Amino acid sequence: MFFILLVLGLIVLAYIFRQVVVIGKSCKSNTKLHGKTVIVTGSNTGIGKTTAIVLAKRGARVILACRSKQRGEAALEDIKRESGSNQVVFMQLDLGSFKSVRNFAENFLKSEPRLDILINNAGLYMLGRTEDGFGMMFGVNHLGHFLLTNLLLDRLKECGPSRVVNVSSLAHHWGSVNFDCLNTHKDLREGTSLLESFRMYADSKLCNVLFTHELAKRLQGTKVTCYSLHPGGIKTELGRNANSIIQITLRNLGRFFFKNPLQGSQTTLHCALQEGIEHLSGRYFSNCTVRDVLSKAKDDAASKKLWEISERFCGI
C-alpha cells in the first residue's frame, strides 16, 4: 500500500510540476487587432506559426516572414485555414542575407502602409557562415533581426503605439559577447565542439537581450516599446540542424519537460498584446512575467558597443 501511495504521490507531484513550472502561465490579454499589421519572422513552424495563428484570429493582418518559399507558402495555407482569416501574407526573408533583409524591408514598406508589431521570432542552432561571412547563429539570430528592426523603425514610429518583441532564451545566462572575436572572426567565438556550439547559441541569445536593452533607450520619447523573452523549452524544429546526440536528447527531454508550440507562444503573445507594460520597455520576460537579468544582460556599455559594431557590420 505504501508503495502504491508513493507512486501516486510522485505522479501528482510530476503533474503539478509540469503544469506550474513547465507549462506555466497564459497570456491574459483580450486585445483585438483589427486594422493592425504584424510581422512574425520564422512563422512557418513552431511557436512562430502558432503566434501567427493567434494574431490572425484576433483580426491582425499577419506577414509571415520566412526563408523557405515552399515551407512559407504551405504555412500560409495552414494559418489561413486554422485562423479563418484571409489577412495573412507570405513574404520571403532570409535573415542570413543582408540583401534579402533589405529587399524584404523595401517590399514591405512599399506594399504595406502599417506596422504595429514586429516579432523577431526566428532562430537557429547551426554552425556555418551566413551569405555575408558571419557566424551563422550570430548572423541570423542577432544581425539579421538587428538590421530588419532598424529598417522598419520609422514605420513603427509612425504607427505608434507599437511594439518590437525579440524572442531570446534562458540560454542567454550562459552567454558572453567577445568583441575581439567579433572583430577578427565575424563570430562570437571559435570552435566547433558540442560545448562551443551551445555556448555560441547562448551568446547569440545574450545579444538579443542586450539589443533590446539598448533599443529601449533609443526609443525613449517615441511610442514604440520593446521586450525580450524566454518562451520556455519548446518542442519545435530549432535543433533540426544540430548533431544526432543533441536531437536525441531534445526528443527524450521533450516528452515531459518541453511545452508544445501553443504553450510556448504565450510569453510572446503577452509581450505583444498585454496592456499596461509600456513602462517595462527594454525588459526581459519569462512565463508572462517580467524578470530580472544578470548584470551582463543589462550592461549599458556592452549593449552600446554591440549596437555600434552591429551597425558597422550591417552597413547602416
PDB file of C-alpha atoms in Angstrom:
ATOM      1  CA  MET A   1       0.000   0.000   0.000  1.00  0.00           C
ATOM      2  CA  PHE A   2       2.808   2.385   0.919  1.00  0.00           C
ATOM      3  CA  PHE A   3       4.483   1.771  -2.440  1.00  0.00           C
ATOM      4  CA  ILE A   4       1.241   2.473  -4.324  1.00  0.00           C
ATOM      5  CA  LEU A   5       0.692   5.707  -2.359  1.00  0.00           C
ATOM      6  CA  LEU A   6       4.278   6.733  -3.035  1.00  0.00           C
ATOM      7  CA  VAL A   7       3.887   6.168  -6.769  1.00  0.00           C
ATOM      8  CA  LEU A   8       0.579   8.053  -6.827  1.00  0.00           C
ATOM      9  CA  GLY A   9       2.170  10.895  -4.878  1.00  0.00           C
ATOM     10  CA  LEU A  10       5.057  11.113  -7.339  1.00  0.00           C
ATOM     11  CA  ILE A  11       2.634  11.158 -10.261  1.00  0.00           C
ATOM     12  CA  VAL A  12       0.682  14.018  -8.660  1.00  0.00           C
ATOM     13  CA  LEU A  13       3.892  15.953  -7.951  1.00  0.00           C
ATOM     14  CA  ALA A  14       5.076  15.382 -11.517  1.00  0.00           C
ATOM     15  CA  TYR A  15       1.741  16.629 -12.857  1.00  0.00           C
ATOM     16  CA  ILE A  16       1.874  19.746 -10.669  1.00  0.00           C
ATOM     17  CA  PHE A  17       5.486  20.379 -11.695  1.00  0.00           C
ATOM     18  CA  ARG A  18       4.588  20.132 -15.372  1.00  0.00           C
ATOM     19  CA  GLN A  19       1.531  22.393 -15.051  1.00  0.00           C
ATOM     20  CA  VAL A  20       3.195  25.072 -12.910  1.00  0.00           C
ATOM     21  CA  VAL A  21       6.861  25.006 -13.955  1.00  0.00           C
ATOM     22  CA  VAL A  22       6.902  23.594 -17.484  1.00  0.00           C
ATOM     23  CA  ILE A  23       3.603  24.845 -18.947  1.00  0.00           C
ATOM     24  CA  GLY A  24       3.295  27.949 -16.756  1.00  0.00           C
ATOM     25  CA  LYS A  25       1.064  30.993 -17.320  1.00  0.00           C
ATOM     26  CA  SER A  26      -1.008  32.013 -20.311  1.00  0.00           C
ATOM     27  CA  CYS A  27      -1.409  35.395 -21.964  1.00  0.00           C
ATOM     28  CA  LYS A  28      -4.462  37.059 -20.397  1.00  0.00           C
ATOM     29  CA  SER A  29      -4.883  39.921 -22.859  1.00  0.00           C
ATOM     30  CA  ASN A  30      -8.162  40.154 -24.784  1.00  0.00           C
ATOM     31  CA  THR A  31      -6.778  42.758 -27.197  1.00  0.00           C
ATOM     32  CA  LYS A  32      -8.247  42.668 -30.705  1.00  0.00           C
ATOM     33  CA  LEU A  33      -6.063  43.627 -33.655  1.00  0.00           C
ATOM     34  CA  HIS A  34      -8.439  44.647 -36.447  1.00  0.00           C
ATOM     35  CA  GLY A  35      -6.701  47.208 -38.642  1.00  0.00           C
ATOM     36  CA  LYS A  36      -3.277  46.321 -37.205  1.00  0.00           C
ATOM     37  CA  THR A  37      -0.361  44.741 -39.081  1.00  0.00           C
ATOM     38  CA  VAL A  38       2.113  42.315 -37.544  1.00  0.00           C
ATOM     39  CA  ILE A  39       5.316  40.750 -38.893  1.00  0.00           C
ATOM     40  CA  VAL A  40       6.373  37.396 -37.434  1.00  0.00           C
ATOM     41  CA  THR A  41       9.754  36.060 -38.553  1.00  0.00           C
ATOM     42  CA  GLY A  42      10.191  32.297 -38.711  1.00  0.00           C
ATOM     43  CA  SER A  43       6.436  31.821 -38.755  1.00  0.00           C
ATOM     44  CA  ASN A  44       6.322  28.715 -40.934  1.00  0.00           C
ATOM     45  CA  THR A  45       6.822  26.390 -37.939  1.00  0.00           C
ATOM     46  CA  GLY A  46       6.879  26.102 -34.133  1.00  0.00           C
ATOM     47  CA  ILE A  47       5.931  28.969 -31.859  1.00  0.00           C
ATOM     48  CA  GLY A  48       6.202  31.449 -34.714  1.00  0.00           C
ATOM     49  CA  LYS A  49       3.473  29.677 -36.655  1.00  0.00           C
ATOM     50  CA  THR A  50       1.270  29.347 -33.582  1.00  0.00           C
ATOM     51  CA  THR A  51       1.816  33.023 -32.742  1.00  0.00           C
ATOM     52  CA  ALA A  52       0.754  33.967 -36.265  1.00  0.00           C
ATOM     53  CA  ILE A  53      -2.422  31.878 -35.987  1.00  0.00           C
ATOM     54  CA  VAL A  54      -3.435  33.525 -32.706  1.00  0.00           C
ATOM     55  CA  LEU A  55      -2.763  37.046 -34.025  1.00  0.00           C
ATOM     56  CA  ALA A  56      -4.716  36.331 -37.224  1.00  0.00           C
ATOM     57  CA  LYS A  57      -7.641  35.071 -35.137  1.00  0.00           C
ATOM     58  CA  ARG A  58      -7.586  38.400 -33.294  1.00  0.00           C
ATOM     59  CA  GLY A  59      -8.038  40.256 -36.564  1.00  0.00           C
ATOM     60  CA  ALA A  60      -4.473  41.295 -37.417  1.00  0.00           C
ATOM     61  CA  ARG A  61      -3.022  41.402 -40.885  1.00  0.00           C
ATOM     62  CA  VAL A  62      -0.119  38.989 -40.409  1.00  0.00           C
ATOM     63  CA  ILE A  63       3.016  38.961 -42.539  1.00  0.00           C
ATOM     64  CA  LEU A  64       4.773  35.596 -42.494  1.00  0.00           C
ATOM     65  CA  ALA A  65       8.479  36.381 -42.937  1.00  0.00           C
ATOM     66  CA  CYS A  66      10.179  33.057 -43.722  1.00  0.00           C
ATOM     67  CA  ARG A  67      13.285  31.900 -45.577  1.00  0.00           C
ATOM     68  CA  SER A  68      11.821  28.923 -47.436  1.00  0.00           C
ATOM     69  CA  LYS A  69       9.265  29.837 -50.101  1.00  0.00           C
ATOM     70  CA  GLN A  70       7.893  26.276 -50.168  1.00  0.00           C
ATOM     71  CA  ARG A  71       7.540  25.971 -46.386  1.00  0.00           C
ATOM     72  CA  GLY A  72       6.280  29.533 -46.067  1.00  0.00           C
ATOM     73  CA  GLU A  73       3.528  29.098 -48.639  1.00  0.00           C
ATOM     74  CA  ALA A  74       2.487  25.793 -47.054  1.00  0.00           C
ATOM     75  CA  ALA A  75       2.297  27.502 -43.653  1.00  0.00           C
ATOM     76  CA  LEU A  76       0.288  30.332 -45.229  1.00  0.00           C
ATOM     77  CA  GLU A  77      -2.466  27.914 -46.235  1.00  0.00           C
ATOM     78  CA  ASP A  78      -2.409  26.238 -42.801  1.00  0.00           C
ATOM     79  CA  ILE A  79      -2.630  29.551 -40.953  1.00  0.00           C
ATOM     80  CA  LYS A  80      -5.430  30.861 -43.147  1.00  0.00           C
ATOM     81  CA  ARG A  81      -7.388  27.667 -42.587  1.00  0.00           C
ATOM     82  CA  GLU A  82      -6.806  27.467 -38.821  1.00  0.00           C
ATOM     83  CA  SER A  83      -7.399  31.163 -38.155  1.00  0.00           C
ATOM     84  CA  GLY A  84     -10.287  31.628 -40.584  1.00  0.00           C
ATOM     85  CA  SER A  85      -8.586  34.798 -41.811  1.00  0.00           C
ATOM     86  CA  ASN A  86      -7.589  35.858 -45.316  1.00  0.00           C
ATOM     87  CA  GLN A  87      -5.464  38.713 -43.940  1.00  0.00           C
ATOM     88  CA  VAL A  88      -2.315  36.581 -43.918  1.00  0.00           C
ATOM     89  CA  VAL A  89       0.541  37.175 -46.366  1.00  0.00           C
ATOM     90  CA  PHE A  90       3.796  35.331 -47.036  1.00  0.00           C
ATOM     91  CA  MET A  91       6.903  37.412 -47.789  1.00  0.00           C
ATOM     92  CA  GLN A  92      10.281  35.755 -48.272  1.00  0.00           C
ATOM     93  CA  LEU A  93      13.011  36.707 -45.803  1.00  0.00           C
ATOM     94  CA  ASP A  94      16.423  35.113 -45.316  1.00  0.00           C
ATOM     95  CA  LEU A  95      17.888  36.573 -42.137  1.00  0.00           C
ATOM     96  CA  GLY A  96      21.280  35.166 -43.121  1.00  0.00           C
ATOM     97  CA  SER A  97      21.466  37.550 -46.081  1.00  0.00           C
ATOM     98  CA  PHE A  98      21.653  41.329 -45.700  1.00  0.00           C
ATOM     99  CA  LYS A  99      20.466  41.642 -49.305  1.00  0.00           C
ATOM    100  CA  SER A 100      17.377  39.571 -48.517  1.00  0.00           C
ATOM    101  CA  VAL A 101      16.641  41.581 -45.359  1.00  0.00           C
ATOM    102  CA  ARG A 102      16.911  44.845 -47.283  1.00  0.00           C
ATOM    103  CA  ASN A 103      14.729  43.530 -50.124  1.00  0.00           C
ATOM    104  CA  PHE A 104      12.119  42.339 -47.648  1.00  0.00           C
ATOM    105  CA  ALA A 105      12.034  45.715 -45.871  1.00  0.00           C
ATOM    106  CA  GLU A 106      11.823  47.602 -49.171  1.00  0.00           C
ATOM    107  CA  ASN A 107       8.980  45.424 -50.462  1.00  0.00           C
ATOM    108  CA  PHE A 108       7.137  45.586 -47.165  1.00  0.00           C
ATOM    109  CA  LEU A 109       7.369  49.378 -46.899  1.00  0.00           C
ATOM    110  CA  LYS A 110       6.125  49.772 -50.472  1.00  0.00           C
ATOM    111  CA  SER A 111       3.185  47.391 -50.135  1.00  0.00           C
ATOM    112  CA  GLU A 112       2.043  47.742 -46.511  1.00  0.00           C
ATOM    113  CA  PRO A 113       1.004  51.101 -45.034  1.00  0.00           C
ATOM    114  CA  ARG A 114       1.157  49.969 -41.380  1.00  0.00           C
ATOM    115  CA  LEU A 115       3.379  48.109 -38.964  1.00  0.00           C
ATOM    116  CA  ASP A 116       2.138  47.810 -35.399  1.00  0.00           C
ATOM    117  CA  ILE A 117       4.027  44.804 -34.013  1.00  0.00           C
ATOM    118  CA  LEU A 118       7.337  43.309 -35.131  1.00  0.00           C
ATOM    119  CA  ILE A 119       8.014  39.877 -33.646  1.00  0.00           C
ATOM    120  CA  ASN A 120      11.620  38.793 -34.168  1.00  0.00           C
ATOM    121  CA  ASN A 121      10.940  35.127 -33.528  1.00  0.00           C
ATOM    122  CA  ALA A 122      13.161  33.209 -35.961  1.00  0.00           C
ATOM    123  CA  GLY A 123      16.214  31.481 -34.553  1.00  0.00           C
ATOM    124  CA  LEU A 124      18.503  28.583 -35.372  1.00  0.00           C
ATOM    125  CA  TYR A 125      21.065  26.319 -33.779  1.00  0.00           C
ATOM    126  CA  MET A 126      23.527  25.698 -36.561  1.00  0.00           C
ATOM    127  CA  LEU A 127      27.211  26.149 -37.266  1.00  0.00           C
ATOM    128  CA  GLY A 128      28.477  27.635 -40.509  1.00  0.00           C
ATOM    129  CA  ARG A 129      28.605  31.049 -42.142  1.00  0.00           C
ATOM    130  CA  THR A 130      25.968  33.397 -43.491  1.00  0.00           C
ATOM    131  CA  GLU A 131      25.951  34.732 -47.032  1.00  0.00           C
ATOM    132  CA  ASP A 132      27.832  37.799 -45.743  1.00  0.00           C
ATOM    133  CA  GLY A 133      30.515  35.782 -43.952  1.00  0.00           C
ATOM    134  CA  PHE A 134      29.317  35.998 -40.354  1.00  0.00           C
ATOM    135  CA  GLY A 135      28.927  33.115 -37.932  1.00  0.00           C
ATOM    136  CA  MET A 136      25.531  31.552 -38.657  1.00  0.00           C
ATOM    137  CA  MET A 137      23.979  31.898 -35.202  1.00  0.00           C
ATOM    138  CA  PHE A 138      25.301  35.436 -34.687  1.00  0.00           C
ATOM    139  CA  GLY A 139      24.290  36.439 -38.212  1.00  0.00           C
ATOM    140  CA  VAL A 140      20.761  35.016 -38.168  1.00  0.00           C
ATOM    141  CA  ASN A 141      19.758  35.177 -34.504  1.00  0.00           C
ATOM    142  CA  HIS A 142      21.105  38.708 -33.983  1.00  0.00           C
ATOM    143  CA  LEU A 143      22.384  40.626 -37.015  1.00  0.00           C
ATOM    144  CA  GLY A 144      19.518  39.784 -39.356  1.00  0.00           C
ATOM    145  CA  HIS A 145      16.937  40.907 -36.815  1.00  0.00           C
ATOM    146  CA  PHE A 146      19.015  43.959 -35.876  1.00  0.00           C
ATOM    147  CA  LEU A 147      19.054  45.129 -39.492  1.00  0.00           C
ATOM    148  CA  LEU A 148      15.393  44.285 -40.068  1.00  0.00           C
ATOM    149  CA  THR A 149      14.294  46.209 -36.974  1.00  0.00           C
ATOM    150  CA  ASN A 150      16.309  49.291 -37.884  1.00  0.00           C
ATOM    151  CA  LEU A 151      14.985  49.331 -41.437  1.00  0.00           C
ATOM    152  CA  LEU A 152      11.397  49.218 -40.138  1.00  0.00           C
ATOM    153  CA  LEU A 153      11.722  51.539 -37.140  1.00  0.00           C
ATOM    154  CA  ASP A 154      10.388  54.651 -38.872  1.00  0.00           C
ATOM    155  CA  ARG A 155       7.207  52.824 -39.882  1.00  0.00           C
ATOM    156  CA  LEU A 156       6.793  51.518 -36.318  1.00  0.00           C
ATOM    157  CA  LYS A 157       7.171  55.073 -35.007  1.00  0.00           C
ATOM    158  CA  GLU A 158       4.606  56.399 -37.485  1.00  0.00           C
ATOM    159  CA  CYS A 159       2.072  53.792 -36.359  1.00  0.00           C
ATOM    160  CA  GLY A 160       2.674  54.058 -32.602  1.00  0.00           C
ATOM    161  CA  PRO A 161       1.854  52.883 -30.085  1.00  0.00           C
ATOM    162  CA  SER A 162       3.713  49.886 -31.497  1.00  0.00           C
ATOM    163  CA  ARG A 163       5.988  47.126 -30.214  1.00  0.00           C
ATOM    164  CA  VAL A 164       9.106  45.106 -31.030  1.00  0.00           C
ATOM    165  CA  VAL A 165       9.266  41.635 -29.465  1.00  0.00           C
ATOM    166  CA  ASN A 166      12.584  39.771 -29.506  1.00  0.00           C
ATOM    167  CA  VAL A 167      12.422  36.049 -28.744  1.00  0.00           C
ATOM    168  CA  SER A 168      15.565  35.197 -26.776  1.00  0.00           C
ATOM    169  CA  SER A 169      16.160  32.253 -24.428  1.00  0.00           C
ATOM    170  CA  LEU A 170      17.092  31.330 -20.887  1.00  0.00           C
ATOM    171  CA  ALA A 171      20.323  30.162 -22.523  1.00  0.00           C
ATOM    172  CA  HIS A 172      21.468  33.799 -22.571  1.00  0.00           C
ATOM    173  CA  HIS A 173      22.518  33.271 -18.923  1.00  0.00           C
ATOM    174  CA  TRP A 174      25.429  31.158 -20.192  1.00  0.00           C
ATOM    175  CA  GLY A 175      26.382  33.528 -22.978  1.00  0.00           C
ATOM    176  CA  SER A 176      29.015  36.222 -23.396  1.00  0.00           C
ATOM    177  CA  VAL A 177      29.992  38.692 -26.098  1.00  0.00           C
ATOM    178  CA  ASN A 178      33.625  38.576 -27.190  1.00  0.00           C
ATOM    179  CA  PHE A 179      34.086  41.803 -29.159  1.00  0.00           C
ATOM    180  CA  ASP A 180      37.669  40.937 -30.094  1.00  0.00           C
ATOM    181  CA  CYS A 181      36.468  37.694 -31.674  1.00  0.00           C
ATOM    182  CA  LEU A 182      33.688  39.551 -33.477  1.00  0.00           C
ATOM    183  CA  ASN A 183      36.184  41.995 -34.958  1.00  0.00           C
ATOM    184  CA  THR A 184      38.676  39.358 -36.035  1.00  0.00           C
ATOM    185  CA  HIS A 185      36.449  36.393 -36.959  1.00  0.00           C
ATOM    186  CA  LYS A 186      32.981  37.926 -37.509  1.00  0.00           C
ATOM    187  CA  ASP A 187      31.689  35.443 -34.960  1.00  0.00           C
ATOM    188  CA  LEU A 188      31.055  35.255 -31.230  1.00  0.00           C
ATOM    189  CA  ARG A 189      33.673  32.559 -30.578  1.00  0.00           C
ATOM    190  CA  GLU A 190      35.869  29.969 -32.265  1.00  0.00           C
ATOM    191  CA  GLY A 191      35.453  26.207 -32.043  1.00  0.00           C
ATOM    192  CA  THR A 192      33.004  23.619 -33.307  1.00  0.00           C
ATOM    193  CA  SER A 193      32.699  21.229 -30.353  1.00  0.00           C
ATOM    194  CA  LEU A 194      29.331  20.366 -28.831  1.00  0.00           C
ATOM    195  CA  LEU A 195      30.037  22.665 -25.871  1.00  0.00           C
ATOM    196  CA  GLU A 196      31.299  25.509 -28.033  1.00  0.00           C
ATOM    197  CA  SER A 197      28.293  25.312 -30.360  1.00  0.00           C
ATOM    198  CA  PHE A 198      25.908  25.521 -27.383  1.00  0.00           C
ATOM    199  CA  ARG A 199      27.847  28.453 -25.963  1.00  0.00           C
ATOM    200  CA  MET A 200      27.697  30.155 -29.358  1.00  0.00           C
ATOM    201  CA  TYR A 201      23.908  29.787 -29.334  1.00  0.00           C
ATOM    202  CA  ALA A 202      23.820  31.192 -25.789  1.00  0.00           C
ATOM    203  CA  ASP A 203      25.989  34.112 -26.924  1.00  0.00           C
ATOM    204  CA  SER A 204      23.546  34.930 -29.726  1.00  0.00           C
ATOM    205  CA  LYS A 205      20.639  34.864 -27.274  1.00  0.00           C
ATOM    206  CA  LEU A 206      22.503  37.249 -24.970  1.00  0.00           C
ATOM    207  CA  CYS A 207      22.843  39.535 -27.985  1.00  0.00           C
ATOM    208  CA  ASN A 208      19.017  39.515 -28.258  1.00  0.00           C
ATOM    209  CA  VAL A 209      18.660  40.724 -24.667  1.00  0.00           C
ATOM    210  CA  LEU A 210      21.398  43.367 -24.990  1.00  0.00           C
ATOM    211  CA  PHE A 211      19.898  44.571 -28.287  1.00  0.00           C
ATOM    212  CA  THR A 212      16.514  45.013 -26.591  1.00  0.00           C
ATOM    213  CA  HIS A 213      18.126  46.851 -23.660  1.00  0.00           C
ATOM    214  CA  GLU A 214      19.830  49.349 -25.962  1.00  0.00           C
ATOM    215  CA  LEU A 215      16.859  49.652 -28.332  1.00  0.00           C
ATOM    216  CA  ALA A 216      14.610  50.726 -25.462  1.00  0.00           C
ATOM    217  CA  LYS A 217      16.977  53.590 -24.675  1.00  0.00           C
ATOM    218  CA  ARG A 218      16.997  54.748 -28.269  1.00  0.00           C
ATOM    219  CA  LEU A 219      13.191  54.584 -28.430  1.00  0.00           C
ATOM    220  CA  GLN A 220      12.634  56.864 -25.434  1.00  0.00           C
ATOM    221  CA  GLY A 221      10.323  59.697 -26.387  1.00  0.00           C
ATOM    222  CA  THR A 222       8.628  57.626 -29.105  1.00  0.00           C
ATOM    223  CA  LYS A 223       5.530  55.461 -28.909  1.00  0.00           C
ATOM    224  CA  VAL A 224       7.477  52.295 -29.684  1.00  0.00           C
ATOM    225  CA  THR A 225       8.324  49.848 -26.895  1.00  0.00           C
ATOM    226  CA  CYS A 226      10.345  46.645 -26.981  1.00  0.00           C
ATOM    227  CA  TYR A 227      10.715  43.455 -24.966  1.00  0.00           C
ATOM    228  CA  SER A 228      12.876  40.318 -24.958  1.00  0.00           C
ATOM    229  CA  LEU A 229      11.700  36.971 -23.635  1.00  0.00           C
ATOM    230  CA  HIS A 230      12.306  33.323 -22.859  1.00  0.00           C
ATOM    231  CA  PRO A 231       9.480  31.220 -24.331  1.00  0.00           C
ATOM    232  CA  GLY A 232      10.316  28.135 -22.285  1.00  0.00           C
ATOM    233  CA  GLY A 233      11.636  24.801 -23.502  1.00  0.00           C
ATOM    234  CA  ILE A 234       9.639  24.084 -26.620  1.00  0.00           C
ATOM    235  CA  LYS A 235       9.074  21.036 -28.788  1.00  0.00           C
ATOM    236  CA  THR A 236       9.978  22.771 -32.075  1.00  0.00           C
ATOM    237  CA  GLU A 237      12.350  22.304 -35.005  1.00  0.00           C
ATOM    238  CA  LEU A 238      15.049  24.567 -33.528  1.00  0.00           C
ATOM    239  CA  GLY A 239      17.505  21.695 -33.212  1.00  0.00           C
ATOM    240  CA  ARG A 240      16.851  20.207 -36.652  1.00  0.00           C
ATOM    241  CA  ASN A 241      20.347  21.256 -37.797  1.00  0.00           C
ATOM    242  CA  ALA A 242      22.092  20.037 -34.633  1.00  0.00           C
ATOM    243  CA  ASN A 243      24.032  16.781 -34.441  1.00  0.00           C
ATOM    244  CA  SER A 244      22.291  13.472 -33.703  1.00  0.00           C
ATOM    245  CA  ILE A 245      23.236  13.450 -29.992  1.00  0.00           C
ATOM    246  CA  ILE A 246      21.519  16.806 -29.399  1.00  0.00           C
ATOM    247  CA  GLN A 247      18.474  15.759 -31.443  1.00  0.00           C
ATOM    248  CA  ILE A 248      18.032  12.516 -29.467  1.00  0.00           C
ATOM    249  CA  THR A 249      18.472  14.377 -26.167  1.00  0.00           C
ATOM    250  CA  LEU A 250      15.920  17.033 -27.106  1.00  0.00           C
ATOM    251  CA  ARG A 251      13.454  14.401 -28.286  1.00  0.00           C
ATOM    252  CA  ASN A 252      13.586  12.491 -25.000  1.00  0.00           C
ATOM    253  CA  LEU A 253      13.542  15.562 -22.768  1.00  0.00           C
ATOM    254  CA  GLY A 254      10.665  16.947 -24.777  1.00  0.00           C
ATOM    255  CA  ARG A 255       8.294  14.199 -23.712  1.00  0.00           C
ATOM    256  CA  PHE A 256       7.992  15.686 -20.254  1.00  0.00           C
ATOM    257  CA  PHE A 257       9.971  18.899 -19.873  1.00  0.00           C
ATOM    258  CA  PHE A 258       9.037  20.804 -23.039  1.00  0.00           C
ATOM    259  CA  LYS A 259       5.960  22.852 -23.905  1.00  0.00           C
ATOM    260  CA  ASN A 260       4.028  22.470 -27.116  1.00  0.00           C
ATOM    261  CA  PRO A 261       4.114  25.466 -29.512  1.00  0.00           C
ATOM    262  CA  LEU A 262       0.830  26.960 -28.244  1.00  0.00           C
ATOM    263  CA  GLN A 263       2.061  26.879 -24.655  1.00  0.00           C
ATOM    264  CA  GLY A 264       5.422  28.215 -25.797  1.00  0.00           C
ATOM    265  CA  SER A 265       3.878  31.174 -27.631  1.00  0.00           C
ATOM    266  CA  GLN A 266       2.195  32.621 -24.530  1.00  0.00           C
ATOM    267  CA  THR A 267       5.011  34.911 -23.383  1.00  0.00           C
ATOM    268  CA  THR A 268       5.489  36.202 -26.926  1.00  0.00           C
ATOM    269  CA  LEU A 269       1.773  36.998 -27.051  1.00  0.00           C
ATOM    270  CA  HIS A 270       1.950  38.614 -23.610  1.00  0.00           C
ATOM    271  CA  CYS A 271       4.756  40.940 -24.730  1.00  0.00           C
ATOM    272  CA  ALA A 272       2.974  41.735 -27.991  1.00  0.00           C
ATOM    273  CA  LEU A 273      -0.509  42.312 -26.579  1.00  0.00           C
ATOM    274  CA  GLN A 274      -0.629  42.864 -22.820  1.00  0.00           C
ATOM    275  CA  GLU A 275      -1.934  46.267 -21.825  1.00  0.00           C
ATOM    276  CA  GLY A 276      -0.012  48.366 -19.284  1.00  0.00           C
ATOM    277  CA  ILE A 277       3.525  47.028 -19.786  1.00  0.00           C
ATOM    278  CA  GLU A 278       4.811  50.021 -21.742  1.00  0.00           C
ATOM    279  CA  HIS A 279       6.835  51.220 -18.737  1.00  0.00           C
ATOM    280  CA  LEU A 280       8.707  47.898 -18.853  1.00  0.00           C
ATOM    281  CA  SER A 281      10.187  48.602 -22.289  1.00  0.00           C
ATOM    282  CA  GLY A 282      13.592  47.009 -22.645  1.00  0.00           C
ATOM    283  CA  ARG A 283      12.932  44.370 -20.007  1.00  0.00           C
ATOM    284  CA  TYR A 284      13.105  40.580 -20.221  1.00  0.00           C
ATOM    285  CA  PHE A 285      10.074  38.325 -19.686  1.00  0.00           C
ATOM    286  CA  SER A 286       9.594  34.659 -18.873  1.00  0.00           C
ATOM    287  CA  ASN A 287       6.354  32.822 -18.131  1.00  0.00           C
ATOM    288  CA  CYS A 288       4.381  36.014 -18.931  1.00  0.00           C
ATOM    289  CA  THR A 289       6.209  37.805 -16.105  1.00  0.00           C
ATOM    290  CA  VAL A 290       8.955  40.425 -16.133  1.00  0.00           C
ATOM    291  CA  ARG A 291      12.216  39.020 -14.771  1.00  0.00           C
ATOM    292  CA  ASP A 292      15.470  40.454 -13.522  1.00  0.00           C
ATOM    293  CA  VAL A 293      18.514  39.534 -15.588  1.00  0.00           C
ATOM    294  CA  LEU A 294      22.193  39.161 -14.744  1.00  0.00           C
ATOM    295  CA  SER A 295      24.289  42.327 -14.864  1.00  0.00           C
ATOM    296  CA  LYS A 296      25.914  41.226 -18.136  1.00  0.00           C
ATOM    297  CA  ALA A 297      22.491  41.211 -19.833  1.00  0.00           C
ATOM    298  CA  LYS A 298      21.767  44.850 -18.927  1.00  0.00           C
ATOM    299  CA  ASP A 299      25.290  46.242 -19.224  1.00  0.00           C
ATOM    300  CA  ASP A 300      24.983  49.720 -20.745  1.00  0.00           C
ATOM    301  CA  ALA A 301      28.495  49.766 -22.178  1.00  0.00           C
ATOM    302  CA  ALA A 302      28.220  46.277 -23.702  1.00  0.00           C
ATOM    303  CA  SER A 303      24.787  46.935 -25.230  1.00  0.00           C
ATOM    304  CA  LYS A 304      26.009  50.223 -26.754  1.00  0.00           C
ATOM    305  CA  LYS A 305      29.151  48.556 -28.106  1.00  0.00           C
ATOM    306  CA  LEU A 306      27.112  45.684 -29.569  1.00  0.00           C
ATOM    307  CA  TRP A 307      24.802  48.199 -31.236  1.00  0.00           C
ATOM    308  CA  GLU A 308      27.701  50.109 -32.759  1.00  0.00           C
ATOM    309  CA  ILE A 309      29.506  47.030 -34.090  1.00  0.00           C
ATOM    310  CA  SER A 310      26.195  45.681 -35.436  1.00  0.00           C
ATOM    311  CA  GLU A 311      25.610  48.970 -37.282  1.00  0.00           C
ATOM    312  CA  ARG A 312      29.081  48.692 -38.803  1.00  0.00           C
ATOM    313  CA  PHE A 313      28.595  45.046 -39.818  1.00  0.00           C
ATOM    314  CA  CYS A 314      25.178  45.793 -41.352  1.00  0.00           C
ATOM    315  CA  GLY A 315      26.354  48.955 -43.113  1.00  0.00           C
ATOM    316  CA  ILE A 316      23.822  51.311 -41.524  1.00  0.00           C
TER     317      ILE A 316
END
